[in-house]
């Protein structure tokens, strides 16, 4: 089954403790991206990647890192999480990218709470 | 800077009604506009994608239109069903050198049996 898989589904951590949220897709997509969703602010793009070893900032990249060492995986790294990063996170992918008129496929989300 | 808004924020209708959801964007330089559905506790599902050169797209009971000049898109749902209850989001894909996706805040739809 074609899908975007995020792990973990729920995560509770403390301020400053490094964490990684994984994202994997099995559709051979070149484009992957991360979003956070907050009440009243909607979905905002954090980072995106057009291909292996190619990443770029979205609207809210501060406090986040990403890497794209292989096509199928695009982990989101919070090296020193803070409470304002408590949010619902989504990973998405498409074959070439949304600007190539392709639909985005989303994972089920990761609910992160930073205490 | 692109901004996307959606009206109404919430909508409750009886089953069987036809309804229209509205999406507005400030920068007409877009590659395309996409409509998504989000169910509670789940990710987003792509419904329709309208390319910047197109005026509308249809899928089953859904029809989406795009008017770039006025910065508007509408999602028309015919003969609504309780299973249509969800949050509907539109997203404008920026027509710049990079792949920027700007979402609207969404419209929460409840279809009452």
Tab-separated table of N, CA and C in Angstrom, chain A residues 9 31 35 37 40 42-45 48 50 56-59 88 90 96-109, chain B residues 1 31-32 34 36 38 41-52 89 93-94 96-105:
chain	number	residue	atom	x	y	z
A	9	UNK	N	3.525	8.282	16.762
A	9	UNK	CA	2.225	8.925	16.596
A	9	UNK	C	2.010	9.976	17.681
A	31	UNK	N	9.982	14.515	-3.751
A	31	UNK	CA	9.666	15.674	-2.926
A	31	UNK	C	9.075	15.229	-1.587
A	35	UNK	N	5.251	19.906	8.010
A	35	UNK	CA	4.351	20.979	8.407
A	35	UNK	C	4.033	20.830	9.881
A	37	UNK	N	0.843	22.019	12.597
A	37	UNK	CA	-0.532	22.519	12.616
A	37	UNK	C	-0.884	22.962	14.022
A	40	UNK	N	-5.759	27.970	15.278
A	40	UNK	CA	-5.764	29.397	14.946
A	40	UNK	C	-4.707	29.810	13.945
A	42	UNK	N	-3.334	27.279	11.671
A	42	UNK	CA	-3.405	26.375	10.531
A	42	UNK	C	-2.116	25.611	10.311
A	43	UNK	N	-1.956	25.091	9.123
A	43	UNK	CA	-0.762	24.326	8.740
A	43	UNK	C	0.299	25.265	8.181
A	44	UNK	N	1.507	25.145	8.680
A	44	UNK	CA	2.613	25.961	8.190
A	44	UNK	C	3.788	25.065	7.819
A	45	UNK	N	4.405	25.401	6.713
A	45	UNK	CA	5.495	24.588	6.182
A	45	UNK	C	6.786	24.868	6.949
A	48	UNK	N	11.270	21.659	3.347
A	48	UNK	CA	10.939	20.760	2.266
A	48	UNK	C	12.222	20.309	1.578
A	50	UNK	N	13.516	18.789	-2.279
A	50	UNK	CA	13.178	18.465	-3.665
A	50	UNK	C	13.853	17.178	-4.120
A	56	UNK	N	15.325	22.826	1.868
A	56	UNK	CA	15.153	24.274	1.905
A	56	UNK	C	14.117	24.637	2.958
A	57	UNK	N	14.214	25.868	3.443
A	57	UNK	CA	13.357	26.324	4.522
A	57	UNK	C	11.984	26.688	4.007
A	58	UNK	N	10.998	26.395	4.850
A	58	UNK	CA	9.650	26.865	4.599
A	58	UNK	C	9.399	28.142	5.379
A	59	UNK	N	8.187	28.272	5.913
A	59	UNK	CA	7.829	29.499	6.618
A	59	UNK	C	8.322	29.573	8.058
A	88	UNK	N	1.014	19.625	16.328
A	88	UNK	CA	0.734	18.441	15.524
A	88	UNK	C	1.557	18.557	14.236
A	90	UNK	N	3.004	17.099	10.533
A	90	UNK	CA	2.676	16.253	9.387
A	90	UNK	C	3.840	16.235	8.401
A	96	UNK	N	7.289	14.797	-7.782
A	96	UNK	CA	8.247	15.849	-8.095
A	96	UNK	C	8.091	17.069	-7.190
A	97	UNK	N	6.852	17.373	-6.791
A	97	UNK	CA	6.628	18.555	-5.976
A	97	UNK	C	5.290	19.173	-6.301
A	98	UNK	N	4.739	19.904	-5.335
A	98	UNK	CA	3.416	20.487	-5.518
A	98	UNK	C	3.396	21.482	-6.669
A	99	UNK	N	4.530	22.162	-6.926
A	99	UNK	CA	4.566	23.145	-8.005
A	99	UNK	C	4.566	22.479	-9.377
A	100	UNK	N	4.727	21.144	-9.417
A	100	UNK	CA	4.623	20.394	-10.663
A	100	UNK	C	3.217	19.845	-10.847
A	101	UNK	N	2.264	20.461	-10.170
A	101	UNK	CA	0.857	20.087	-10.314
A	101	UNK	C	0.603	18.642	-9.904
A	102	UNK	N	1.201	18.261	-8.787
A	102	UNK	CA	1.006	16.921	-8.257
A	102	UNK	C	0.405	17.006	-6.869
A	103	UNK	N	-0.488	16.069	-6.589
A	103	UNK	CA	-1.124	16.047	-5.282
A	103	UNK	C	-0.126	15.643	-4.218
A	104	UNK	N	-0.329	16.192	-3.040
A	104	UNK	CA	0.496	15.849	-1.895
A	104	UNK	C	-0.133	14.691	-1.122
A	105	UNK	N	0.707	13.770	-0.667
A	105	UNK	CA	0.271	12.654	0.167
A	105	UNK	C	0.788	12.907	1.577
A	106	UNK	N	-0.123	12.829	2.555
A	106	UNK	CA	0.232	13.154	3.924
A	106	UNK	C	0.305	11.921	4.810
A	107	UNK	N	1.182	11.984	5.800
A	107	UNK	CA	1.197	11.000	6.861
A	107	UNK	C	0.076	11.273	7.854
A	108	UNK	N	-0.058	10.412	8.859
A	108	UNK	CA	-1.151	10.511	9.821
A	108	UNK	C	-0.898	11.520	10.931
A	109	UNK	N	0.315	12.017	11.014
A	109	UNK	CA	0.607	13.051	11.993
A	109	UNK	C	1.305	12.543	13.238
B	1	UNK	N	3.641	38.670	0.385
B	1	UNK	CA	3.583	37.357	1.012
B	1	UNK	C	2.178	36.774	0.841
B	31	UNK	N	1.104	28.219	-8.825
B	31	UNK	CA	1.179	27.105	-9.774
B	31	UNK	C	-0.158	26.369	-9.824
B	32	UNK	N	-0.719	26.170	-8.639
B	32	UNK	CA	-1.993	25.478	-8.558
B	32	UNK	C	-2.604	25.702	-7.185
B	34	UNK	N	-4.906	23.506	-4.238
B	34	UNK	CA	-5.355	22.163	-3.889
B	34	UNK	C	-6.370	22.236	-2.746
B	36	UNK	N	-8.055	19.892	0.325
B	36	UNK	CA	-7.801	18.709	1.139
B	36	UNK	C	-8.956	18.503	2.111
B	38	UNK	N	-9.533	16.835	6.016
B	38	UNK	CA	-8.867	16.335	7.216
B	38	UNK	C	-9.911	15.819	8.186
B	41	UNK	N	-7.930	13.396	14.042
B	41	UNK	CA	-6.921	12.401	14.369
B	41	UNK	C	-6.244	11.764	13.169
B	42	UNK	N	-6.494	12.308	12.006
B	42	UNK	CA	-5.904	11.718	10.800
B	42	UNK	C	-5.197	12.791	9.978
B	43	UNK	N	-4.469	12.324	8.995
B	43	UNK	CA	-3.776	13.244	8.111
B	43	UNK	C	-4.704	13.859	7.087
B	44	UNK	N	-4.117	14.571	6.145
B	44	UNK	CA	-4.882	15.226	5.099
B	44	UNK	C	-4.973	14.318	3.878
B	45	UNK	N	-6.130	14.368	3.246
B	45	UNK	CA	-6.341	13.626	2.015
B	45	UNK	C	-6.597	14.615	0.893
B	46	UNK	N	-5.832	14.495	-0.182
B	46	UNK	CA	-6.020	15.402	-1.313
B	46	UNK	C	-7.325	15.084	-2.031
B	47	UNK	N	-8.107	16.125	-2.282
B	47	UNK	CA	-9.392	15.963	-2.971
B	47	UNK	C	-9.302	16.373	-4.439
B	48	UNK	N	-8.870	17.598	-4.648
B	48	UNK	CA	-8.825	18.136	-6.003
B	48	UNK	C	-7.633	19.064	-6.139
B	49	UNK	N	-7.055	19.079	-7.333
B	49	UNK	CA	-5.966	19.993	-7.659
B	49	UNK	C	-6.360	20.744	-8.915
B	50	UNK	N	-6.318	22.071	-8.856
B	50	UNK	CA	-6.632	22.888	-10.033
B	50	UNK	C	-5.355	23.605	-10.450
B	51	UNK	N	-4.920	23.346	-11.643
B	51	UNK	CA	-3.742	24.033	-12.169
B	51	UNK	C	-4.077	25.503	-12.447
B	52	UNK	N	-3.061	26.326	-12.462
B	52	UNK	CA	-3.285	27.768	-12.628
B	52	UNK	C	-3.962	28.102	-13.959
B	89	UNK	N	-9.568	22.008	3.838
B	89	UNK	CA	-8.525	23.025	3.732
B	89	UNK	C	-8.157	23.254	2.277
B	93	UNK	N	-0.234	26.846	-3.925
B	93	UNK	CA	1.154	26.472	-4.179
B	93	UNK	C	1.803	27.614	-4.938
B	94	UNK	N	2.813	28.187	-4.295
B	94	UNK	CA	3.392	29.448	-4.750
B	94	UNK	C	4.045	29.350	-6.117
B	96	UNK	N	6.639	30.730	-7.285
B	96	UNK	CA	7.976	31.320	-7.212
B	96	UNK	C	8.999	30.227	-7.507
B	97	UNK	N	10.232	30.489	-7.197
B	97	UNK	CA	11.284	29.553	-7.593
B	97	UNK	C	11.359	28.333	-6.699
B	98	UNK	N	10.604	28.324	-5.626
B	98	UNK	CA	10.640	27.161	-4.758
B	98	UNK	C	9.232	26.699	-4.437
B	99	UNK	N	9.158	25.531	-3.860
B	99	UNK	CA	7.892	24.823	-3.714
B	99	UNK	C	7.230	25.160	-2.385
B	100	UNK	N	6.647	26.353	-2.330
B	100	UNK	CA	6.064	26.805	-1.080
B	100	UNK	C	4.564	26.539	-1.085
B	101	UNK	N	4.081	25.969	0.015
B	101	UNK	CA	2.671	25.602	0.141
B	101	UNK	C	2.076	26.401	1.291
B	102	UNK	N	1.072	27.227	0.999
B	102	UNK	CA	0.421	28.041	2.017
B	102	UNK	C	-1.015	27.560	2.191
B	103	UNK	N	-1.324	27.117	3.413
B	103	UNK	CA	-2.648	26.591	3.710
B	103	UNK	C	-3.570	27.673	4.269
B	104	UNK	N	-4.845	27.516	4.003
B	104	UNK	CA	-5.861	28.294	4.685
B	104	UNK	C	-6.182	27.649	6.027
B	105	UNK	N	-6.941	28.333	6.875
B	105	UNK	CA	-7.230	27.815	8.219
B	105	UNK	C	-8.256	26.690	8.237
